[in-house]
Short mmCIF file of N, CA and C in Angstrom, two decimals:
data_model
loop_
_atom_site.label_atom_id
_atom_site.label_comp_id
_atom_site.label_asym_id
_atom_site.label_seq_id
_atom_site.Cartn_x
_atom_site.Cartn_y
_atom_site.Cartn_z
N LEU A 31 -10.85 -11.58 2.25
CA LEU A 31 -11.57 -11.10 1.11
C LEU A 31 -12.20 -12.11 0.27
N GLN A 32 -11.88 -13.14 -0.09
CA GLN A 32 -12.46 -14.30 -0.78
C GLN A 32 -13.77 -14.23 0.16
N THR A 33 -14.20 -14.33 1.20
CA THR A 33 -15.45 -14.35 1.70
C THR A 33 -16.69 -13.47 1.06
N LEU A 34 -15.78 -12.15 1.17
CA LEU A 34 -16.72 -10.83 0.29
C LEU A 34 -16.92 -10.92 -1.10
N VAL A 35 -15.93 -11.66 -1.80
CA VAL A 35 -16.07 -11.80 -3.23
C VAL A 35 -17.29 -13.29 -3.41
N ASP A 36 -17.02 -13.93 -2.72
CA ASP A 36 -18.26 -15.26 -2.88
C ASP A 36 -19.93 -14.59 -2.69
N ILE A 37 -19.86 -13.34 -1.70
CA ILE A 37 -21.08 -13.09 -1.51
C ILE A 37 -22.15 -12.87 -3.18
N PRO A 38 -23.29 -13.47 -3.28
CA PRO A 38 -24.03 -13.48 -4.42
C PRO A 38 -24.70 -12.39 -4.54
N LEU A 39 -24.56 -11.47 -5.94
CA LEU A 39 -25.02 -10.56 -6.10
C LEU A 39 -26.57 -10.46 -5.78
N GLY A 40 -27.03 -9.14 -5.14
CA GLY A 40 -28.41 -9.30 -4.39
C GLY A 40 -28.53 -9.39 -2.99
N ASP A 41 -27.27 -10.13 -2.70
CA ASP A 41 -27.22 -10.62 -0.94
C ASP A 41 -26.70 -8.78 -0.14
N SER A 42 -27.26 -8.72 1.04
CA SER A 42 -26.44 -7.81 1.72
C SER A 42 -25.13 -8.05 2.54
N ILE A 43 -24.22 -7.53 1.85
CA ILE A 43 -22.63 -7.75 2.05
C ILE A 43 -22.62 -7.56 4.01
N VAL A 44 -23.34 -6.95 4.44
CA VAL A 44 -23.29 -5.95 5.88
C VAL A 44 -23.80 -7.52 6.71
N ASP A 45 -24.75 -8.13 6.06
CA ASP A 45 -25.37 -9.28 6.33
C ASP A 45 -24.04 -10.68 6.76
N ARG A 46 -23.28 -10.65 5.45
CA ARG A 46 -22.51 -11.57 5.31
C ARG A 46 -21.04 -11.45 5.65
N ILE A 47 -20.66 -10.22 6.31
CA ILE A 47 -19.33 -10.12 6.82
C ILE A 47 -18.83 -11.32 7.93
N PRO A 48 -17.63 -11.71 7.46
CA PRO A 48 -17.34 -12.90 8.41
C PRO A 48 -17.02 -11.99 9.93
N ILE A 49 -17.41 -12.97 10.68
CA ILE A 49 -16.90 -12.06 12.51
C ILE A 49 -15.50 -12.77 12.40
N VAL A 50 -14.66 -12.03 12.88
CA VAL A 50 -13.30 -11.98 13.00
C VAL A 50 -12.92 -11.30 14.45
N PRO A 51 -12.29 -11.69 15.15
CA PRO A 51 -11.73 -11.48 16.16
C PRO A 51 -10.37 -10.52 16.32
N GLY A 52 -10.73 -9.19 17.11
CA GLY A 52 -9.71 -8.29 16.99
C GLY A 52 -10.24 -6.81 16.58
N GLU A 53 -9.34 -5.75 16.99
CA GLU A 53 -9.82 -4.49 16.83
C GLU A 53 -10.31 -3.95 16.01
N LEU A 54 -10.03 -4.60 14.82
CA LEU A 54 -10.33 -4.02 13.25
C LEU A 54 -11.56 -4.59 13.45
N SER A 55 -11.96 -5.69 13.53
CA SER A 55 -13.28 -6.61 13.74
C SER A 55 -14.05 -5.67 14.32
N ASP A 56 -13.58 -5.39 15.81
CA ASP A 56 -14.78 -4.61 16.27
C ASP A 56 -14.81 -3.19 15.39
N LEU A 57 -13.99 -2.50 15.14
CA LEU A 57 -14.30 -1.20 14.74
C LEU A 57 -15.27 -1.55 13.32
N LEU A 58 -14.86 -2.83 12.66
CA LEU A 58 -16.03 -2.83 11.79
C LEU A 58 -17.46 -3.04 11.89
N GLN A 59 -17.42 -3.63 12.72
CA GLN A 59 -18.96 -4.03 13.49
C GLN A 59 -19.91 -2.89 13.92
N GLN A 60 -18.53 -1.99 14.96
CA GLN A 60 -19.40 -0.67 15.30
C GLN A 60 -19.60 0.22 14.35
N ALA A 61 -18.85 0.39 13.04
CA ALA A 61 -19.21 1.17 11.95
C ALA A 61 -20.25 0.59 11.28
N ILE A 62 -20.63 -0.78 11.03
CA ILE A 62 -22.07 -1.31 10.46
C ILE A 62 -22.95 -0.72 11.45
N LEU A 63 -22.82 -1.10 12.28
CA LEU A 63 -24.10 -0.66 13.49
C LEU A 63 -24.15 1.12 13.20
N GLU A 64 -23.39 1.51 13.19
CA GLU A 64 -23.66 2.84 13.37
C GLU A 64 -24.16 3.40 12.04
N GLN A 65 -23.55 2.84 10.91
CA GLN A 65 -24.00 3.57 9.64
C GLN A 65 -25.38 2.75 8.99
N THR A 66 -25.85 1.51 9.82
CA THR A 66 -27.45 1.11 9.86
C THR A 66 -28.45 1.90 10.23
N SER A 67 -27.90 2.57 11.61
CA SER A 67 -28.65 3.51 12.42
C SER A 67 -28.71 5.13 11.50
N ILE A 68 -27.61 5.52 10.87
CA ILE A 68 -27.66 6.59 9.65
C ILE A 68 -28.32 6.46 9.06
N GLY A 69 -28.07 5.08 8.26
CA GLY A 69 -28.84 4.95 6.77
C GLY A 69 -27.39 4.74 5.82
N TRP A 70 -27.67 3.49 5.16
CA TRP A 70 -26.65 2.91 4.22
C TRP A 70 -26.83 3.91 2.71
N ASP A 71 -27.92 4.57 2.55
CA ASP A 71 -28.18 5.36 1.80
C ASP A 71 -27.11 6.44 1.63
N LYS A 72 -27.29 7.08 2.95
CA LYS A 72 -26.26 8.37 3.30
C LYS A 72 -25.01 8.42 2.92
N LEU A 73 -24.38 7.02 2.92
CA LEU A 73 -22.60 6.71 2.93
C LEU A 73 -22.64 6.99 1.08
N LEU A 74 -23.63 6.60 0.24
CA LEU A 74 -23.57 6.65 -1.01
C LEU A 74 -23.09 8.00 -1.39
N ILE A 75 -23.77 9.10 -0.35
CA ILE A 75 -23.59 10.58 -1.05
C ILE A 75 -22.89 11.18 0.38
N GLY A 76 -22.03 10.20 0.70
CA GLY A 76 -20.55 11.21 1.62
C GLY A 76 -20.80 10.98 3.12
N ILE A 77 -22.10 10.78 3.41
CA ILE A 77 -22.48 10.88 4.81
C ILE A 77 -22.07 9.35 5.52
N GLY A 78 -20.69 9.54 6.06
CA GLY A 78 -20.52 8.38 6.90
C GLY A 78 -20.08 8.10 8.25
N TRP A 79 -20.21 7.10 8.69
CA TRP A 79 -19.58 7.57 10.52
C TRP A 79 -18.44 7.68 10.20
N VAL A 80 -17.62 8.19 11.68
CA VAL A 80 -16.55 8.81 11.45
C VAL A 80 -15.41 7.87 11.46
N VAL A 81 -15.83 6.47 12.05
CA VAL A 81 -14.90 4.92 12.16
C VAL A 81 -14.55 4.38 10.56
N TRP A 82 -15.34 4.88 9.90
CA TRP A 82 -14.92 4.33 8.28
C TRP A 82 -13.40 4.88 7.94
N LYS A 83 -13.18 6.36 8.59
CA LYS A 83 -12.01 7.17 8.10
C LYS A 83 -10.82 6.08 8.85
N THR A 84 -11.10 5.75 9.89
CA THR A 84 -10.09 4.87 10.77
C THR A 84 -9.85 3.54 10.02
N ILE A 85 -11.14 2.89 9.58
CA ILE A 85 -10.87 1.53 8.92
C ILE A 85 -10.24 1.69 7.79
N GLN A 86 -10.34 2.88 7.18
CA GLN A 86 -9.74 2.93 5.76
C GLN A 86 -8.51 3.22 5.91
N ASP A 87 -7.91 3.91 7.08
CA ASP A 87 -6.57 4.39 7.17
C ASP A 87 -6.09 3.15 7.43
N LEU A 88 -6.49 2.23 8.46
CA LEU A 88 -5.80 0.90 8.50
C LEU A 88 -5.30 0.12 7.30
N ILE A 89 -6.74 -0.32 6.47
CA ILE A 89 -6.48 -0.61 5.45
C ILE A 89 -5.51 0.00 4.43
N HIS A 90 -5.34 0.82 4.60
CA HIS A 90 -4.08 1.94 3.52
C HIS A 90 -2.73 1.01 4.23
N GLN A 91 -2.68 1.39 5.27
CA GLN A 91 -1.37 0.96 6.09
C GLN A 91 -0.97 -0.49 5.51
N LEU A 92 -1.83 -1.31 5.71
CA LEU A 92 -1.87 -2.89 5.19
C LEU A 92 -1.42 -2.72 3.99
N LEU A 93 -2.22 -2.36 2.60
CA LEU A 93 -1.77 -2.02 1.82
C LEU A 93 -0.16 -1.98 1.34
N LYS A 94 0.28 -0.56 2.17
CA LYS A 94 1.46 0.11 1.73
C LYS A 94 2.38 -0.98 2.35
N PHE A 95 1.91 -1.84 3.41
CA PHE A 95 3.02 -2.63 3.98
C PHE A 95 3.51 -3.96 2.99
N SER A 96 1.78 -4.48 2.55
CA SER A 96 2.28 -5.54 1.44
C SER A 96 2.93 -5.17 0.28
N LEU A 97 3.11 -3.67 -0.10
CA LEU A 97 3.51 -3.11 -1.20
C LEU A 97 5.05 -3.42 -0.50
N ARG A 98 5.60 -2.84 0.47
CA ARG A 98 6.86 -3.03 1.00
C ARG A 98 7.36 -4.15 0.76
N CYS A 99 6.85 -5.23 1.30
CA CYS A 99 7.09 -6.36 1.31
C CYS A 99 7.57 -7.29 -0.20
N TRP A 100 6.49 -6.76 -1.17
CA TRP A 100 6.34 -7.38 -2.59
C TRP A 100 7.81 -6.71 -3.01
N LYS A 101 7.79 -5.43 -2.86
CA LYS A 101 9.19 -4.88 -3.61
C LYS A 101 10.77 -5.23 -2.90
N LEU A 102 10.35 -5.56 -1.60
CA LEU A 102 11.73 -6.16 -1.01
C LEU A 102 11.91 -7.65 -1.56
N HIS A 103 11.00 -8.22 -1.72
CA HIS A 103 10.70 -9.63 -2.22
C HIS A 103 11.21 -9.57 -3.50
N ASN A 104 10.71 -8.69 -4.56
CA ASN A 104 11.61 -8.65 -5.80
C ASN A 104 13.11 -8.09 -6.18
N GLN A 105 13.47 -7.17 -4.93
CA GLN A 105 14.96 -6.97 -4.92
C GLN A 105 15.61 -8.11 -4.83
N MET A 106 15.34 -8.69 -3.47
CA MET A 106 15.95 -10.21 -3.70
C MET A 106 16.43 -11.32 -4.55
N ILE A 107 15.09 -10.98 -5.32
CA ILE A 107 15.41 -12.07 -6.62
C ILE A 107 15.93 -11.35 -7.67
N HIS A 108 15.68 -10.50 -7.71
CA HIS A 108 16.13 -9.67 -9.35
C HIS A 108 16.90 -9.18 -8.99
N GLY A 109 17.10 -8.36 -7.63
CA GLY A 109 18.37 -7.26 -7.50
C GLY A 109 17.68 -6.26 -7.50
N ALA A 110 18.49 -5.16 -6.63
CA ALA A 110 18.08 -4.27 -6.06
C ALA A 110 18.55 -2.70 -7.37
N THR A 111 19.65 -3.10 -8.06
CA THR A 111 20.41 -2.30 -9.01
C THR A 111 20.29 -2.71 -10.25
N ARG A 112 20.61 -1.55 -11.25
CA ARG A 112 20.31 -2.32 -12.41
C ARG A 112 21.92 -3.34 -12.77
N GLN A 113 23.25 -2.74 -12.02
CA GLN A 113 23.96 -4.07 -11.75
C GLN A 113 23.79 -5.19 -11.48
N GLU A 114 23.02 -5.31 -10.08
CA GLU A 114 22.82 -6.47 -9.62
C GLU A 114 21.59 -7.36 -10.53
N MET A 115 20.75 -6.78 -11.47
CA MET A 115 19.78 -7.21 -12.03
C MET A 115 20.84 -7.96 -13.09
N CYS A 116 21.88 -7.29 -13.91
CA CYS A 116 22.60 -7.85 -15.18
C CYS A 116 23.47 -9.06 -14.52
N GLN A 117 23.84 -9.18 -13.17
CA GLN A 117 24.60 -9.77 -13.07
C GLN A 117 23.90 -11.30 -12.28
N ILE A 118 22.34 -11.50 -11.97
CA ILE A 118 21.50 -12.27 -11.63
C ILE A 118 21.27 -12.86 -13.03
N GLN A 119 20.73 -11.92 -13.65
CA GLN A 119 20.48 -12.72 -15.33
C GLN A 119 21.63 -12.95 -15.90
N LEU A 120 23.11 -12.83 -15.70
CA LEU A 120 24.11 -13.49 -16.41
C LEU A 120 24.21 -14.62 -15.71
N GLN A 121 24.14 -14.85 -14.63
CA GLN A 121 24.72 -16.21 -13.70
C GLN A 121 23.48 -17.03 -13.78
N GLN A 122 22.09 -16.63 -14.15
CA GLN A 122 20.92 -17.59 -14.88
C GLN A 122 21.23 -18.30 -16.15
N ALA A 123 21.96 -17.30 -16.71
CA ALA A 123 21.77 -17.51 -18.39
C ALA A 123 23.24 -19.20 -17.96
N ARG A 124 24.19 -18.58 -17.18
CA ARG A 124 25.18 -19.33 -17.05
C ARG A 124 24.71 -20.95 -16.68
N ASP A 125 23.71 -20.64 -15.47
CA ASP A 125 23.20 -21.83 -15.11
C ASP A 125 22.83 -22.61 -15.92
N LYS A 126 22.11 -22.32 -16.99
CA LYS A 126 21.21 -22.82 -18.33
C LYS A 126 22.17 -23.69 -18.96
N ILE A 127 23.03 -22.96 -19.17
CA ILE A 127 23.99 -23.56 -20.40
C ILE A 127 24.74 -24.70 -19.48
N THR A 128 25.41 -24.33 -18.25
CA THR A 128 25.85 -25.33 -17.83
C THR A 128 24.57 -27.08 -17.45
N ASP A 129 23.63 -26.84 -17.63
CA ASP A 129 22.63 -27.85 -17.35
C ASP A 129 22.53 -28.32 -18.58
N SER A 130 22.38 -27.21 -19.62
CA SER A 130 22.25 -27.86 -20.97
C SER A 130 23.42 -29.11 -21.26
N TYR A 131 24.42 -28.54 -21.20
CA TYR A 131 25.83 -29.53 -20.98
C TYR A 131 25.67 -30.71 -20.31
N ALA A 132 25.39 -30.55 -18.80
CA ALA A 132 25.27 -31.66 -18.40
C ALA A 132 24.29 -32.45 -18.31
N ASN A 133 22.79 -32.23 -19.19
CA ASN A 133 21.81 -32.81 -18.94
C ASN A 133 21.47 -32.87 -20.69
N PRO A 134 22.12 -32.87 -21.70
CA PRO A 134 21.99 -32.81 -23.03
C PRO A 134 20.69 -33.27 -23.74
N PRO A 135 20.03 -32.63 -24.40
CA PRO A 135 18.41 -32.92 -25.02
C PRO A 135 18.84 -34.27 -25.89
N MET A 136 17.56 -35.19 -25.80
CA MET A 136 17.53 -36.43 -26.82
C MET A 136 17.45 -35.97 -28.19
N LEU A 137 18.08 -35.90 -28.89
CA LEU A 137 17.78 -36.16 -30.21
C LEU A 137 17.32 -37.29 -30.94
N ALA A 138 16.10 -36.99 -31.80
CA ALA A 138 15.91 -38.12 -32.95
C ALA A 138 17.18 -38.48 -33.55
N PRO A 139 16.85 -39.74 -33.78
CA PRO A 139 17.87 -40.70 -34.59
C PRO A 139 18.38 -39.62 -35.64
N LYS A 140 17.64 -39.61 -36.28
CA LYS A 140 18.26 -38.96 -37.85
C LYS A 140 18.77 -37.40 -37.45
N TYR A 141 18.56 -36.96 -36.23
CA TYR A 141 19.87 -35.75 -36.28
C TYR A 141 21.02 -36.24 -35.70
N ARG A 142 21.61 -37.53 -35.24
CA ARG A 142 22.47 -37.80 -34.56
C ARG A 142 23.51 -37.88 -35.21
#
């Protein structure tokens, strides 16, 4: 994705797409060739080659998978239920208090 973001304005994205081996890359290359033959202006009015739908579905599945991973990650860190969240926050507060007593802050001499 960063490669696409780095393409300067005015340059053709089609000419700068990185070549990556694999099924998605093959589909993408095929879609680019076919869309070039149909005309890229047609894509803007909804006339695209059918492989774009397959690529879109693959990307959609990847995004759904990433979102599920993120949600699971957050549940593991912050808790899955309200009760788990409260228990985790309470434990974090207790840990901070214990750490403050174990490592008291240095006060300025006038406050000692």
